[in-house]
mmCIF file of N, CA and C in Angstrom:
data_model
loop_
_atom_site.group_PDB
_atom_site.id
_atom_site.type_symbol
_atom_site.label_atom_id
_atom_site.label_comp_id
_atom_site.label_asym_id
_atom_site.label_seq_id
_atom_site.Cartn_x
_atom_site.Cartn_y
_atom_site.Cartn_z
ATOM 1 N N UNK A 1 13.053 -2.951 -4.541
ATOM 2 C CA UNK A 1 11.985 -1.957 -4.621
ATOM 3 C C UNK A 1 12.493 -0.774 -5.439
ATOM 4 N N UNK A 2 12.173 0.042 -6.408
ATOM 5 C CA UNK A 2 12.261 0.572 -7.024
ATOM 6 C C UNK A 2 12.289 2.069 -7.022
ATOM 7 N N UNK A 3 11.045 2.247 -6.018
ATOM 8 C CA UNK A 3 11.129 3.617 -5.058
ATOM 9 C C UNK A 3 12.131 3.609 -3.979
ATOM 10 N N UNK A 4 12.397 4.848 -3.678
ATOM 11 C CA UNK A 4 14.080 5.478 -3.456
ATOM 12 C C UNK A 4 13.385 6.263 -2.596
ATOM 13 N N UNK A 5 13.997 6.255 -1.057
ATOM 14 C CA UNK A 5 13.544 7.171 0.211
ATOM 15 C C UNK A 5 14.833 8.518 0.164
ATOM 16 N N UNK A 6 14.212 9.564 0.024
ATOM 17 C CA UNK A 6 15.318 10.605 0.442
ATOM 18 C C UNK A 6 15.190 11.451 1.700
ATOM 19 N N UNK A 7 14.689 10.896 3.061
ATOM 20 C CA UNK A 7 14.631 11.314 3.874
ATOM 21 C C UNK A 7 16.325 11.880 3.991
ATOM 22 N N UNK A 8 17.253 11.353 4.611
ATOM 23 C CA UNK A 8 18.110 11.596 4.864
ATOM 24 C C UNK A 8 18.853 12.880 3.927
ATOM 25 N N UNK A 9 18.468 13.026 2.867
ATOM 26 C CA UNK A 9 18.965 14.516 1.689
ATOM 27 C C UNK A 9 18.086 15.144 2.703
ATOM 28 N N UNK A 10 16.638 15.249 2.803
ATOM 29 C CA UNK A 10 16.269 16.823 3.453
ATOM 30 C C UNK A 10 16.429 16.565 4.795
ATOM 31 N N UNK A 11 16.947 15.821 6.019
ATOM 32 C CA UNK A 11 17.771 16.157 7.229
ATOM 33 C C UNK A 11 18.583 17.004 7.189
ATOM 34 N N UNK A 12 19.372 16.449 6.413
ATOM 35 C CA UNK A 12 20.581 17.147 5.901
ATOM 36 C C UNK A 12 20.690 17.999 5.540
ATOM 37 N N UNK A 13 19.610 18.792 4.892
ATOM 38 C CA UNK A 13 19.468 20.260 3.921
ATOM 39 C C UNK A 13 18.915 20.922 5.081
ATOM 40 N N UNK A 14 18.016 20.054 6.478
ATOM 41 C CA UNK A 14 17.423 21.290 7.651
ATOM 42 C C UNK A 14 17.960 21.376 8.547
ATOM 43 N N UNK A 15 19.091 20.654 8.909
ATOM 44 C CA UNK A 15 19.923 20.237 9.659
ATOM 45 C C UNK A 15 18.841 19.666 10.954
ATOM 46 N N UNK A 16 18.751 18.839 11.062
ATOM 47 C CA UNK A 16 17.489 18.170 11.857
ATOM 48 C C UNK A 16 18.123 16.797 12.055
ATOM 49 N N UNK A 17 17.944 16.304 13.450
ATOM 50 C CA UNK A 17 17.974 15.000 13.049
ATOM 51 C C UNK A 17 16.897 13.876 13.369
ATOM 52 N N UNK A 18 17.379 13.003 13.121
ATOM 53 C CA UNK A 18 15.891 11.744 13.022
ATOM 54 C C UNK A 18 14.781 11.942 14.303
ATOM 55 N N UNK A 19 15.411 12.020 15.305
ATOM 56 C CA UNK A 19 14.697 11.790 16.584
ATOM 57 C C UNK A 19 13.774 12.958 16.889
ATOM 58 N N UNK A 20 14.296 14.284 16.079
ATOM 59 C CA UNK A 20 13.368 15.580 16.489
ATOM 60 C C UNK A 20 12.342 15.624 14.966
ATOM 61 N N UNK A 21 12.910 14.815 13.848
ATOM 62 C CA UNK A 21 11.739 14.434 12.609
ATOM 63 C C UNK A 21 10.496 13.980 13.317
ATOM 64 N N UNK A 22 11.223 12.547 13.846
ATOM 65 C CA UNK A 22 10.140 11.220 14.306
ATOM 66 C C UNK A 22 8.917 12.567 14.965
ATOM 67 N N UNK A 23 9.568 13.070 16.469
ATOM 68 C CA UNK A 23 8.784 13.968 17.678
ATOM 69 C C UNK A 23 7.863 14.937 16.992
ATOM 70 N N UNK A 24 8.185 15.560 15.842
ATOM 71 C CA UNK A 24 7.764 16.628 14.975
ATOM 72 C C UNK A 24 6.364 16.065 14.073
ATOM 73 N N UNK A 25 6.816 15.169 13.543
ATOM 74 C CA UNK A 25 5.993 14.088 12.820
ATOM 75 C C UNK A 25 4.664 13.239 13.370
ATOM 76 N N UNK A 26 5.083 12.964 14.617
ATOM 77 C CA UNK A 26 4.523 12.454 15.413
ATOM 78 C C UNK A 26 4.532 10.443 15.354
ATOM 79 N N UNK A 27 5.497 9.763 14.562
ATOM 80 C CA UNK A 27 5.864 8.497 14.541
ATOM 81 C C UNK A 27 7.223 8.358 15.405
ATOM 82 N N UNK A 28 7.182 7.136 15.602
ATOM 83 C CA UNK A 28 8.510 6.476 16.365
ATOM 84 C C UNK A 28 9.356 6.404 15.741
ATOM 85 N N UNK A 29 10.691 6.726 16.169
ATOM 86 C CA UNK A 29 12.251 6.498 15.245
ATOM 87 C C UNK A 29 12.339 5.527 14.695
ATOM 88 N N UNK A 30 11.990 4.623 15.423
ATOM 89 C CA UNK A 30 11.957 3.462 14.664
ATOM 90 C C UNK A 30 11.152 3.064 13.510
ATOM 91 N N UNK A 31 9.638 3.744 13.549
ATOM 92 C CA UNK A 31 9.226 3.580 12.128
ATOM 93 C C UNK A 31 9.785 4.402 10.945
ATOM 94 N N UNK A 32 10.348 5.730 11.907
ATOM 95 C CA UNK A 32 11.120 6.401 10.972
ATOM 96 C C UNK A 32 12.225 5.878 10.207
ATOM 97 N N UNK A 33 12.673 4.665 10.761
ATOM 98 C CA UNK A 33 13.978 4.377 10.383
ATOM 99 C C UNK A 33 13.654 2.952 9.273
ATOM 100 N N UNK A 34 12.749 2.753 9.831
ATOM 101 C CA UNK A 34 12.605 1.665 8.538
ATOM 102 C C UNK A 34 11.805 2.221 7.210
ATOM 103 N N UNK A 35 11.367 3.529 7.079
ATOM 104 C CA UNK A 35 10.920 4.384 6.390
ATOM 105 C C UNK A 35 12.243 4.650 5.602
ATOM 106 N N UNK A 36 12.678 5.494 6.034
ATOM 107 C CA UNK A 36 14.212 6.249 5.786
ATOM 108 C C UNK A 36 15.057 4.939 5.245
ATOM 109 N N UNK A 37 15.492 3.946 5.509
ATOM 110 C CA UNK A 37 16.340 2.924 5.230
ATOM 111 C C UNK A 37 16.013 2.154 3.909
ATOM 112 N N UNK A 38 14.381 3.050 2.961
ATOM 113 C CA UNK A 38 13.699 2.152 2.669
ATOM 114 C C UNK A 38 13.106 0.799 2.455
ATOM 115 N N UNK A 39 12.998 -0.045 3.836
ATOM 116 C CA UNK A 39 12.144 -1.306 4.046
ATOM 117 C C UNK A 39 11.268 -1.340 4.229
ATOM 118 N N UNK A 40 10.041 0.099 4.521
ATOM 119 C CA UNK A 40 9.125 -0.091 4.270
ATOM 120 C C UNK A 40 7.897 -0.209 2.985
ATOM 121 N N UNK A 41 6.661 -1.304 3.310
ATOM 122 C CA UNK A 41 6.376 -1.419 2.240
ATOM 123 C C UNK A 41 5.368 -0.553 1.772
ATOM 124 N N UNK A 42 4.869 0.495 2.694
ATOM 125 C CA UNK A 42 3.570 1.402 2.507
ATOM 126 C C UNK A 42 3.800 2.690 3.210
ATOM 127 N N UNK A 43 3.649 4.069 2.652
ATOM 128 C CA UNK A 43 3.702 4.616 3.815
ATOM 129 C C UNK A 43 2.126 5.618 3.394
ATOM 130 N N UNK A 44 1.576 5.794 4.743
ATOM 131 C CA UNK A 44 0.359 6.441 4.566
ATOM 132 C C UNK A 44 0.305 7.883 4.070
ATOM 133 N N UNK A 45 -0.794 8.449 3.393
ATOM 134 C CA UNK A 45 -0.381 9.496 2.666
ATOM 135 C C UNK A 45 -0.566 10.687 3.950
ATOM 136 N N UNK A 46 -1.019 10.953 5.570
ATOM 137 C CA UNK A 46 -1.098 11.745 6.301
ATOM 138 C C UNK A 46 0.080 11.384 6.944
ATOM 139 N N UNK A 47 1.609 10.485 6.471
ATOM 140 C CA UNK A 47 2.931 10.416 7.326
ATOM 141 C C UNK A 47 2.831 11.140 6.436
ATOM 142 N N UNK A 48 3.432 11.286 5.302
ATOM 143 C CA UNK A 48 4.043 11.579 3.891
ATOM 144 C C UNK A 48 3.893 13.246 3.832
ATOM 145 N N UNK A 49 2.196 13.588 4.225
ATOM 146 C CA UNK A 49 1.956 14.819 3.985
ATOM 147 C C UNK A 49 2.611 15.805 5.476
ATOM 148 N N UNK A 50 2.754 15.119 6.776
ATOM 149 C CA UNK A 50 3.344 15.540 7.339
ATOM 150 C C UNK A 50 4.982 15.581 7.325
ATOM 151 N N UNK A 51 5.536 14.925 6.831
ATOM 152 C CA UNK A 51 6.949 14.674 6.910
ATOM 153 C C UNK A 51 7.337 15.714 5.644
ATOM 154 N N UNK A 52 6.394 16.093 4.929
ATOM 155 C CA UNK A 52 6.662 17.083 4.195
ATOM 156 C C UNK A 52 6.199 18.693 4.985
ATOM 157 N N UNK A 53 5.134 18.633 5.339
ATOM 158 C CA UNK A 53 5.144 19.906 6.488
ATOM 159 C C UNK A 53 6.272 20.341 7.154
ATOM 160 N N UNK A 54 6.789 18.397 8.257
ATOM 161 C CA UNK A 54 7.937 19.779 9.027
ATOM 162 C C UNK A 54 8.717 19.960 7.928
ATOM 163 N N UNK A 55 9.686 19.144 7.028
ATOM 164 C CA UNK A 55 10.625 19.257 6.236
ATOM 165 C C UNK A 55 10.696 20.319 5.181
ATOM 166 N N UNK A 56 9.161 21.344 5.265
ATOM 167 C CA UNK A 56 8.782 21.600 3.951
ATOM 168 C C UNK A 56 9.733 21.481 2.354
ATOM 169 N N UNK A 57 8.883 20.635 2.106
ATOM 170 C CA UNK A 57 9.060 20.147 1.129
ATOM 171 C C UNK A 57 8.073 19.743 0.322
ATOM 172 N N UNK A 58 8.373 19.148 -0.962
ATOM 173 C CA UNK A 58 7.166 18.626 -1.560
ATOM 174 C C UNK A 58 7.938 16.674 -1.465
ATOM 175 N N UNK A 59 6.612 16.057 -1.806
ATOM 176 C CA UNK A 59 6.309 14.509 -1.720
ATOM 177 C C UNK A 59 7.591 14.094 -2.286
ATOM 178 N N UNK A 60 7.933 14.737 -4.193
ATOM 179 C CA UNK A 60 9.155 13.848 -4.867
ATOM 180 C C UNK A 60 10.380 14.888 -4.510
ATOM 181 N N UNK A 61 10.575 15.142 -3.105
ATOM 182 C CA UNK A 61 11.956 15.590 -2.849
ATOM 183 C C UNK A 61 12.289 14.475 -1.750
ATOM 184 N N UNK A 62 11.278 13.896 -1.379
ATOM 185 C CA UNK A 62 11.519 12.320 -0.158
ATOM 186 C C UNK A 62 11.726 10.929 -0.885
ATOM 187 N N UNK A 63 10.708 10.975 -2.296
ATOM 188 C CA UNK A 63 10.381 9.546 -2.734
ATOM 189 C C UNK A 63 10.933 9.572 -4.288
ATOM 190 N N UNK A 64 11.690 9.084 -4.800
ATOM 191 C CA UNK A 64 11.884 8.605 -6.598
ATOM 192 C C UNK A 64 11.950 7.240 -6.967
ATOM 193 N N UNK A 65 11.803 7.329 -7.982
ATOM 194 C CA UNK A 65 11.486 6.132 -8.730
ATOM 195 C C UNK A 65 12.872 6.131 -9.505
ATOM 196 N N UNK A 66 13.318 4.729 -9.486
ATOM 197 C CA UNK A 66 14.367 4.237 -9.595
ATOM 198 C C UNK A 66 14.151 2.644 -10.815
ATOM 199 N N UNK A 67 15.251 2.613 -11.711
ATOM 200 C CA UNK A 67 15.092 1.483 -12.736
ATOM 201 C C UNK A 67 14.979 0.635 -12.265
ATOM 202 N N UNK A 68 15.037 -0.598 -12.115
ATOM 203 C CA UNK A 68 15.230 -1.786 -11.733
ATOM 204 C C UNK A 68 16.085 -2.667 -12.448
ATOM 205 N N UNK A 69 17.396 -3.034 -12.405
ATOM 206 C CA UNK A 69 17.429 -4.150 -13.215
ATOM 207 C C UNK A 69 17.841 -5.452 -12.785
ATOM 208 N N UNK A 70 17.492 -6.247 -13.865
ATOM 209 C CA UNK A 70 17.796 -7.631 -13.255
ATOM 210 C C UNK A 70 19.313 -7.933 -13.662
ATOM 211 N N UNK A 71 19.671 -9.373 -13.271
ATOM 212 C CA UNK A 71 20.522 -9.986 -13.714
ATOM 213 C C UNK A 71 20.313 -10.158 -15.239
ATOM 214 N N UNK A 72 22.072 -10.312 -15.762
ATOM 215 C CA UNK A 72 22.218 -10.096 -16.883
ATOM 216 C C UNK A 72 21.830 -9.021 -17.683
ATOM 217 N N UNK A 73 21.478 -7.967 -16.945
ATOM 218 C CA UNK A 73 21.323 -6.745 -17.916
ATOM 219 C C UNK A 73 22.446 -6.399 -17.942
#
């Protein structure tokens, strides 16, 4: 996948951790974590806009776009 999760940079910049994100946010650690780990394949734009509330932040300080390459490049 090509998109790049940076949850873990703004923890780190609020000193926060996952479990008071998830509570704040209002999702389960666990979806948080497959969010954050990036394996997920969708995330809705009212997580996104909240996870930027508590974190304040904006959207491309969580999510980038990343090259892809294949084999033999």
């Amino acid at each position: 996948m090509p998109i790049s999760v940076d949850i873990d940079v703004m923890l780190a910049r609020r000193k926060m951790s996952v479990g008071e994100l998830a509570d704040r946010v209002g999702i389960t650690p666990a979806n948080l974590a497959v969010l954050k780990n990036g394996r997920a394949k969708a995330v809705r734009f009212a997580t996104l806009a909240a996870l930027c509330e508590v974190l304040e932040c904006q959207p491309g300080d969580l999510l980038r776009w990343e090259v892809e390459h294949t084999e033999g490049e």
